[in-house]
XYZ file of C-alpha atoms in Angstrom:
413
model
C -23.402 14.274 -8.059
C -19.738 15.625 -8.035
C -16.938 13.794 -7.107
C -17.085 14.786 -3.385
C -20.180 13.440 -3.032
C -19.484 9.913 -5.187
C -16.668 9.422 -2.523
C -19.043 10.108 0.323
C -21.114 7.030 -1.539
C -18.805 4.815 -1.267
C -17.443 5.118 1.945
C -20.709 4.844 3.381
C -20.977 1.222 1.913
C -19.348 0.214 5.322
C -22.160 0.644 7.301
C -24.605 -1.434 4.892
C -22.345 -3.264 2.750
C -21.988 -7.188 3.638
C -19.086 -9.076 2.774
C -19.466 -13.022 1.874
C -16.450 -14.533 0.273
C -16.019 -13.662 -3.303
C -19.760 -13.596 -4.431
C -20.707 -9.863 -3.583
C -17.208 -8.533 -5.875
C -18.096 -11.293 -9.160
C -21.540 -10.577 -8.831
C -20.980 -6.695 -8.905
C -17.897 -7.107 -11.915
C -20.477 -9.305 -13.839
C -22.847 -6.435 -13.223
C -20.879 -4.400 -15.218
C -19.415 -6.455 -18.299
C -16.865 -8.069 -16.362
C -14.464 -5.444 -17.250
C -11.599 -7.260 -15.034
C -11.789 -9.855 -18.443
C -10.470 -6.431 -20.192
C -6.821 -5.968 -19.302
C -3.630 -8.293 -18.139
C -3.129 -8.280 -14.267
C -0.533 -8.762 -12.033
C -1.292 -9.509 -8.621
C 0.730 -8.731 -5.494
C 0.002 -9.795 -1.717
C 2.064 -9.109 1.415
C 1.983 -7.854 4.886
C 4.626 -4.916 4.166
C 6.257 -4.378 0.687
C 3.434 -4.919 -1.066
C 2.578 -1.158 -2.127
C 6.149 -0.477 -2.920
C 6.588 -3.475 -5.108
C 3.389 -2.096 -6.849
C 4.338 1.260 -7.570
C 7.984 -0.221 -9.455
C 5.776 -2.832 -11.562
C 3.810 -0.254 -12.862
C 6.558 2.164 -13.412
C 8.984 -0.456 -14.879
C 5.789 -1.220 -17.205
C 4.620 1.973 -17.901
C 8.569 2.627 -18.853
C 8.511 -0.680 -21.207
C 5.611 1.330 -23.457
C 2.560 -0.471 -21.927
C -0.725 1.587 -20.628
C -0.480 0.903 -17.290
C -3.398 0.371 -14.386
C -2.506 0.665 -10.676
C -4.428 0.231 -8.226
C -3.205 0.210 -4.657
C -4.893 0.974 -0.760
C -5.158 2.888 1.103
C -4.859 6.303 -0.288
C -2.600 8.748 1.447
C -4.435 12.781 0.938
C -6.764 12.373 -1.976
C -9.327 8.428 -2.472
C -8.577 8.871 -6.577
C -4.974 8.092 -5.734
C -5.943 4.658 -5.358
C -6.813 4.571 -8.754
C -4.294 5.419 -11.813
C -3.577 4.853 -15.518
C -0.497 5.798 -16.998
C 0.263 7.469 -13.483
C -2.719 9.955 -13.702
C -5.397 9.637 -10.631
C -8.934 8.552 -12.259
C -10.335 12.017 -12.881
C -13.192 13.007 -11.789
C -15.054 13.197 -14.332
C -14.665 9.531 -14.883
C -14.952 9.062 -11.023
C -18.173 9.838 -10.919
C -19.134 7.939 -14.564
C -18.371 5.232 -13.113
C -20.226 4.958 -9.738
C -23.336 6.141 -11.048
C -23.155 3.061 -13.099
C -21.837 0.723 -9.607
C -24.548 2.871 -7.855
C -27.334 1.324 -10.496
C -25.574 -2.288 -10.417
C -26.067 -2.265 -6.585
C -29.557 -1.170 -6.567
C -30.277 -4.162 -8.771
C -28.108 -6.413 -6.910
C -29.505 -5.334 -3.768
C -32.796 -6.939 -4.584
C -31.354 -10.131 -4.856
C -29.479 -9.766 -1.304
C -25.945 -8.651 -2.409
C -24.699 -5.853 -0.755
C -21.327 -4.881 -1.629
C -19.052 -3.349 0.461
C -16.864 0.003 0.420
C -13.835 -2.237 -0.861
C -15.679 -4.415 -3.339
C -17.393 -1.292 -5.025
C -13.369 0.651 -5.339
C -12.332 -2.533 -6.464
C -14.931 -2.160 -8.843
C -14.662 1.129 -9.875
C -10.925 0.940 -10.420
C -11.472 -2.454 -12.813
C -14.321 -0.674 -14.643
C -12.028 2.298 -15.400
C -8.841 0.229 -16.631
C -11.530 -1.039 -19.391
C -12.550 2.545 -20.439
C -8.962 3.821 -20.178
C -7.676 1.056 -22.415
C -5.583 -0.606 -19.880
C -3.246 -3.220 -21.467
C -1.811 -4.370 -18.161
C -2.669 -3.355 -14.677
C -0.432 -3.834 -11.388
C -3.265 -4.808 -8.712
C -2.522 -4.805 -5.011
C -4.408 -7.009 -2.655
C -6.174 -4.537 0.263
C -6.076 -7.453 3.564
C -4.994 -11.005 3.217
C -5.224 -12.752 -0.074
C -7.645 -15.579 -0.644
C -10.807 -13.786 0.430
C -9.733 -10.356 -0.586
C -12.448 -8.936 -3.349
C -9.347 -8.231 -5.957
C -8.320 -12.283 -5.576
C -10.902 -12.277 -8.369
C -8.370 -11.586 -11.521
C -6.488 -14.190 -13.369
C -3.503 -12.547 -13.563
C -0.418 -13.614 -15.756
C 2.049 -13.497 -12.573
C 1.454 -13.217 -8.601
C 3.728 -12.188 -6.192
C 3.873 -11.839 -2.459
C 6.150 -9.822 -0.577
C 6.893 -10.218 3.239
C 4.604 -11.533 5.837
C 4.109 -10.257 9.221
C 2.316 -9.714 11.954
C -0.942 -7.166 11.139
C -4.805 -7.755 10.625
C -4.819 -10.850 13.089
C -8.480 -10.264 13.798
C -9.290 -11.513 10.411
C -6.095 -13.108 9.066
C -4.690 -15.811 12.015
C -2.787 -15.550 15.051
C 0.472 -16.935 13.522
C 2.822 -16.068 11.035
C 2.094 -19.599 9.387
C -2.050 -18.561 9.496
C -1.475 -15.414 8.087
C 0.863 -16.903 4.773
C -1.576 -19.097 4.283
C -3.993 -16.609 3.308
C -1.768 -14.591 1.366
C -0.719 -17.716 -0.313
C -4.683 -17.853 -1.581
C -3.397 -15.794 -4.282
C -1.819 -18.454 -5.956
C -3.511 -19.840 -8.669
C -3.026 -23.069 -10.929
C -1.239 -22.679 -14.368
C 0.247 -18.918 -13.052
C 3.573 -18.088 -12.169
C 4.287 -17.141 -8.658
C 7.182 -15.516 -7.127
C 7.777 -14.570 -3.517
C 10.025 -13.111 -1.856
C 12.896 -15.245 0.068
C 11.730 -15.494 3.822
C 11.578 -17.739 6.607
C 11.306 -21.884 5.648
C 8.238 -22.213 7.423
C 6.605 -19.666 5.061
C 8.136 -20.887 2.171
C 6.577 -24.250 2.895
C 3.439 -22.950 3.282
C 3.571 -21.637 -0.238
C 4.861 -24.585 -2.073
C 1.233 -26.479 -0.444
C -0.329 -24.264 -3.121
C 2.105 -25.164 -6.318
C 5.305 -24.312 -7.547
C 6.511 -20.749 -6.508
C 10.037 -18.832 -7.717
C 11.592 -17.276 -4.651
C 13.455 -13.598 -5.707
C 16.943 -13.905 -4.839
C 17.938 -11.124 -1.933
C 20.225 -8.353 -3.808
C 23.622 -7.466 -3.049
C 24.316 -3.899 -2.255
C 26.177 -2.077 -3.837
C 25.604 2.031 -2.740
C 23.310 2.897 0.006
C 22.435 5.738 0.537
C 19.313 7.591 2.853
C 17.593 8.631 -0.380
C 17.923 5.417 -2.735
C 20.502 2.710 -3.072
C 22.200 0.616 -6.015
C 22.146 -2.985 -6.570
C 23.218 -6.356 -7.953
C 21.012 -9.219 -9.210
C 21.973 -12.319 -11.109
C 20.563 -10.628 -14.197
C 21.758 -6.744 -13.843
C 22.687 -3.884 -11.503
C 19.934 -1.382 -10.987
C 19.187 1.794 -8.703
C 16.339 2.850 -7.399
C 15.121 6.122 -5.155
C 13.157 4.905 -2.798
C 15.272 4.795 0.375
C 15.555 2.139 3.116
C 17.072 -1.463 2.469
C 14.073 -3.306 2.384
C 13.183 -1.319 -0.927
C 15.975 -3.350 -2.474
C 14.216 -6.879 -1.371
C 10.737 -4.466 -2.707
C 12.912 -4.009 -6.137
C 14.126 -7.572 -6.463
C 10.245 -9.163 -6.119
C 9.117 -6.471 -8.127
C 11.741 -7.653 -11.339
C 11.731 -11.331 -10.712
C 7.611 -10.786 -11.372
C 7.824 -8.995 -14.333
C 10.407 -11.441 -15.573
C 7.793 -14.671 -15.067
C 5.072 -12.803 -16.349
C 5.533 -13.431 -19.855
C 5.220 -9.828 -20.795
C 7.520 -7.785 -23.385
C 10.044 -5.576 -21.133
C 12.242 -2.872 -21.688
C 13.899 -0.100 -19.868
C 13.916 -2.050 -16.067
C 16.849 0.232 -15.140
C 15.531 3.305 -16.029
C 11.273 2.416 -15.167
C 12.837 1.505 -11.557
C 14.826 4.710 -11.130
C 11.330 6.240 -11.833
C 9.197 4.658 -9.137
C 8.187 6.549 -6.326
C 6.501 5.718 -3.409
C 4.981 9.093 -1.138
C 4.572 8.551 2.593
C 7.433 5.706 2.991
C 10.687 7.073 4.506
C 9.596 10.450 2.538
C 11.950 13.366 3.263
C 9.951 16.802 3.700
C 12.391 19.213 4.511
C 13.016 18.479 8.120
C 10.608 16.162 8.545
C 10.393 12.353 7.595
C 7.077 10.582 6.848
C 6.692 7.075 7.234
C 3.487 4.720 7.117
C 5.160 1.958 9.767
C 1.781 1.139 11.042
C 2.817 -2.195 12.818
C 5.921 -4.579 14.250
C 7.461 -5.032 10.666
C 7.183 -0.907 9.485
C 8.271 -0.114 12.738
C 11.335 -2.064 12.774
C 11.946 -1.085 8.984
C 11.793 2.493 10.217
C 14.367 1.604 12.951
C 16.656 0.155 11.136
C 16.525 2.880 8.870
C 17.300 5.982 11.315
C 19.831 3.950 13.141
C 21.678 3.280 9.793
C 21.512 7.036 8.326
C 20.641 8.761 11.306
C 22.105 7.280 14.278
C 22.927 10.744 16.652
C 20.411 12.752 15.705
C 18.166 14.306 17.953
C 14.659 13.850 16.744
C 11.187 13.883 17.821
C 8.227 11.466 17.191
C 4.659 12.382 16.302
C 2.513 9.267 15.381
C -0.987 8.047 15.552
C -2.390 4.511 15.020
C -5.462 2.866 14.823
C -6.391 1.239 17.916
C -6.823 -2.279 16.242
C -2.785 -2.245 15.941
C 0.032 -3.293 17.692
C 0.261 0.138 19.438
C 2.621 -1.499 22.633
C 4.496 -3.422 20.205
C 5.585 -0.359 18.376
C 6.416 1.571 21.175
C 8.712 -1.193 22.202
C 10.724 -0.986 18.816
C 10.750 3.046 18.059
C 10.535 4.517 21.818
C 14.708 3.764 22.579
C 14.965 6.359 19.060
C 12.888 9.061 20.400
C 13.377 10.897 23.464
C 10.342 12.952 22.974
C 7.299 11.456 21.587
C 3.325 13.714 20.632
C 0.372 11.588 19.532
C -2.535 12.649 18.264
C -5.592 11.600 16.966
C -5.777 10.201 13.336
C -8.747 11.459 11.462
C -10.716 7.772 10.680
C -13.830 5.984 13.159
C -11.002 3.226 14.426
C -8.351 5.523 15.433
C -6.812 4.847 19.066
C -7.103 7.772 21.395
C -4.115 9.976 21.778
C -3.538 9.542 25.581
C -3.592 5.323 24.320
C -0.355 5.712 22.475
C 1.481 8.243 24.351
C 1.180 5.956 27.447
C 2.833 3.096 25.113
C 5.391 5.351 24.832
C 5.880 6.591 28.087
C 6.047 3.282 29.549
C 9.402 2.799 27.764
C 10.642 6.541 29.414
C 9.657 8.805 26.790
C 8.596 12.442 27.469
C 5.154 12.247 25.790
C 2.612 14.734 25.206
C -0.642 14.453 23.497
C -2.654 16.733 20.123
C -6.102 16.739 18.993
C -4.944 16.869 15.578
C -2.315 16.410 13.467
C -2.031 20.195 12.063
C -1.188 20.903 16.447
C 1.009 17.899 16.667
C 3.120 19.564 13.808
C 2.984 22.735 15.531
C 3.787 21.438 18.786
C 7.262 20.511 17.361
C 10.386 22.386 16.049
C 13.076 20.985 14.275
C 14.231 16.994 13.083
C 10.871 14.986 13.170
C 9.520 11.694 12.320
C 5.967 11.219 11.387
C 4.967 7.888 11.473
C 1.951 5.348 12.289
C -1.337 5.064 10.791
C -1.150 6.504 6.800
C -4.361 8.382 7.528
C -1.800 10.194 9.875
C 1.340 10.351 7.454
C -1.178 11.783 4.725
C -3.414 14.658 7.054
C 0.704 15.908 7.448
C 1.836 15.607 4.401
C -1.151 17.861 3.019
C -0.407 20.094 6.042
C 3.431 20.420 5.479
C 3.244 21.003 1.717
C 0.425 23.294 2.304
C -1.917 21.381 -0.089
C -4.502 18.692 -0.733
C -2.564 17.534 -3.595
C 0.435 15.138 -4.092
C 2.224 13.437 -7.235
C 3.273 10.628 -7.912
C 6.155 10.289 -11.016
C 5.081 13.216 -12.989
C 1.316 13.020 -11.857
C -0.605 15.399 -10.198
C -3.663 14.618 -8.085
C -5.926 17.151 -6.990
């Protein structure tokens, strides 16, 4: 089995894999050696922010002279990107070590009526490698929702959750208040938790589960369209990843690390560091962005009309058709006067001619590809790729003319 083909495993887990609570993802760890029992955690949930927070943690950690896990969803070119130590993708060697073992744990468990799913078994595979790695602490993203999400199974020494929004109502809640309230499942007695400042309502909903610490909003101080500089109560501090809301990102990201007990040094310079492919991501000409619902898209729009207010740019996007493809439109389509979908390579993508009649409904010129490589063809000049990250990471392969993409000093091939 090479790598290719361990990958191919797993993915096909979500055609026989069977997800009930918690049980399939402790029975599958304990399976293993519990390695999750191996390493400190910290634990981050969100509808939007979440990813970005991440990816500062584990530099600002990784900066502050611990070995440092990540593990984060969904990938954008390359499934081992999901999956890092000291900023280095698992390799594949160790890829495939470790599902033949989660291949052998299933078989047993299967017997017994456990069938793990596609997430459970990453999840998995990402905890079993922090243990062979030597992970000291590891920066673990939640994948959908909170409480019921198969990485809700760490004790970590600080959780965080960064803004809610509208996304995943099939299996999260209707409502704004719903949807907290499984994000707030991350919460756990006896561990700090800090949140980002947001509406009361959502607040409230938080404090029902203990005590939280809300991160204090930053005040600007530079802002720029490729990073911006900041004041909190405790320091100034820049970072490069552009867009305001990657301030708010930065501020949950160091009020965590403060309440989590650990050792820290070198905040300043370990944010600085952090990078985050695939959000508001420059590319020459083009800009990549993953704004794959209501919140993204308006972070998107406020972005552009800050930095980029007169310019004349086109739109190529592609969503999944499980998304809030109209509600979108609404926000980007007064931006774009021109507007290509295409077809996103993944079984729940919408169909082109879906999305461009969002947009056309709202007087765009639209046209439709059958894949991203003509969509990028299709258009000269100032463009904005955004939607679905299956879509921002089939162009970002395409317009760096590689399957490959790094992340801090990391390559991933």
């Amino acid at each position: 089995m090479n790598a290719n083909q361990a990958i191919e495993w797993i993915h096909s887990r979500r055609y026989t894999g069977h997800k009930h609570g918690l049980e399939n993802t402790r029975a599958l760890l304990a399976a293993l050696g519990n390695p999750e029992r191996g390493f400190l955690s910290l634990h981050i949930a969100g509808t939007n922010g979440k990813g970005s927070t991440a990816a500062m943690c584990a530099a600002c950690l990784q900066k502050s002279g611990y070995r440092t896990g990540l593990y984060t969803s969904p990938y954008l070119e390359n499934y081992r990107e999901r999956i890092r130590v000291a900023g280095q993708c698992i390799p594949e060697a160790d890829l495939v070590r470790g599902v033949r073992e989660i291949m052998a744990a299933c078989a047993t468990l299967e017997r017994s009526g456990v069938f793990p799913t596609t997430f459970e078994i990453g999840t998995a595979l990402a905890f079993w490698h922090f243990r062979e790695a030597g992970v000291q602490v590891a920066v673990v993203e939640c994948g959908l929702g909170g409480r019921l999400d198969c990485t809700n199974v760490v004790t970590p020494v600080v959780s965080m959750i960064a803004a809610i929004g509208m996304d995943h109502m099939a299996q999260l809640g209707d409502t704004l208040g719903a949807i907290a309230r499984e994000k707030a499942g991350i919460i756990k007695p006896g561990v700090p938790a800090v949140v980002m400042r947001q509406s009361e309502e959502i607040l409230g909903i938080f404090r029902e589960k203990g005590e939280i610490i809300v991160a204090e909003d930053p005040q600007p101080l530079e802002i720029t369209p490729y990073g911006s500089r900041f004041r909190l109560p405790f320091g100034e501090f820049s970072i490069r990843l552009p867009g305001r809301h990657q301030m708010r990102n930065a501020s949950l990201a160091l009020y965590g690390l403060r309440a989590s007990g650990l050792r820290l040094a070198n905040l300043e310079e370990g944010l600085r560091s952090a990078e985050w492919p695939g959000r508001l991501e420059w590319l020459g000409e083009t800009l990549l962005d993953g704004a794959h619902n209501p919140q993204g898209a308006r972070t998107l729009r406020d972005y552009l009309c800050e930095h980029f207010a007169n310019a004349d740019m086109t739109l190529i996007t592609g969503m999944m058709r499980d998304k809030q493809i109209d509600e979108c439109a609404a926000i980007l389509a007064p931006l774009f006067p021109r507007v290509v979908a295409t077809r996103v390579n993944e079984p729940r993508a919408a169909e082109p001619e879906r999305v461009a009649a969002a947009y056309a409904a709202f007087g765009c010129e639209t046209r439709t590809a059958e894949s991203v490589e003509e969509a990028l063809r299709a258009v000269s000049g100032a463009r904005v790729v955004a939607g679905s990250l299956y879509l921002v990471g089939a162009a970002r392969a395409l317009l760096k003319g590689e399957s490959v993409w790094n992340f801090t000093t990391s390559r991933c091939s």
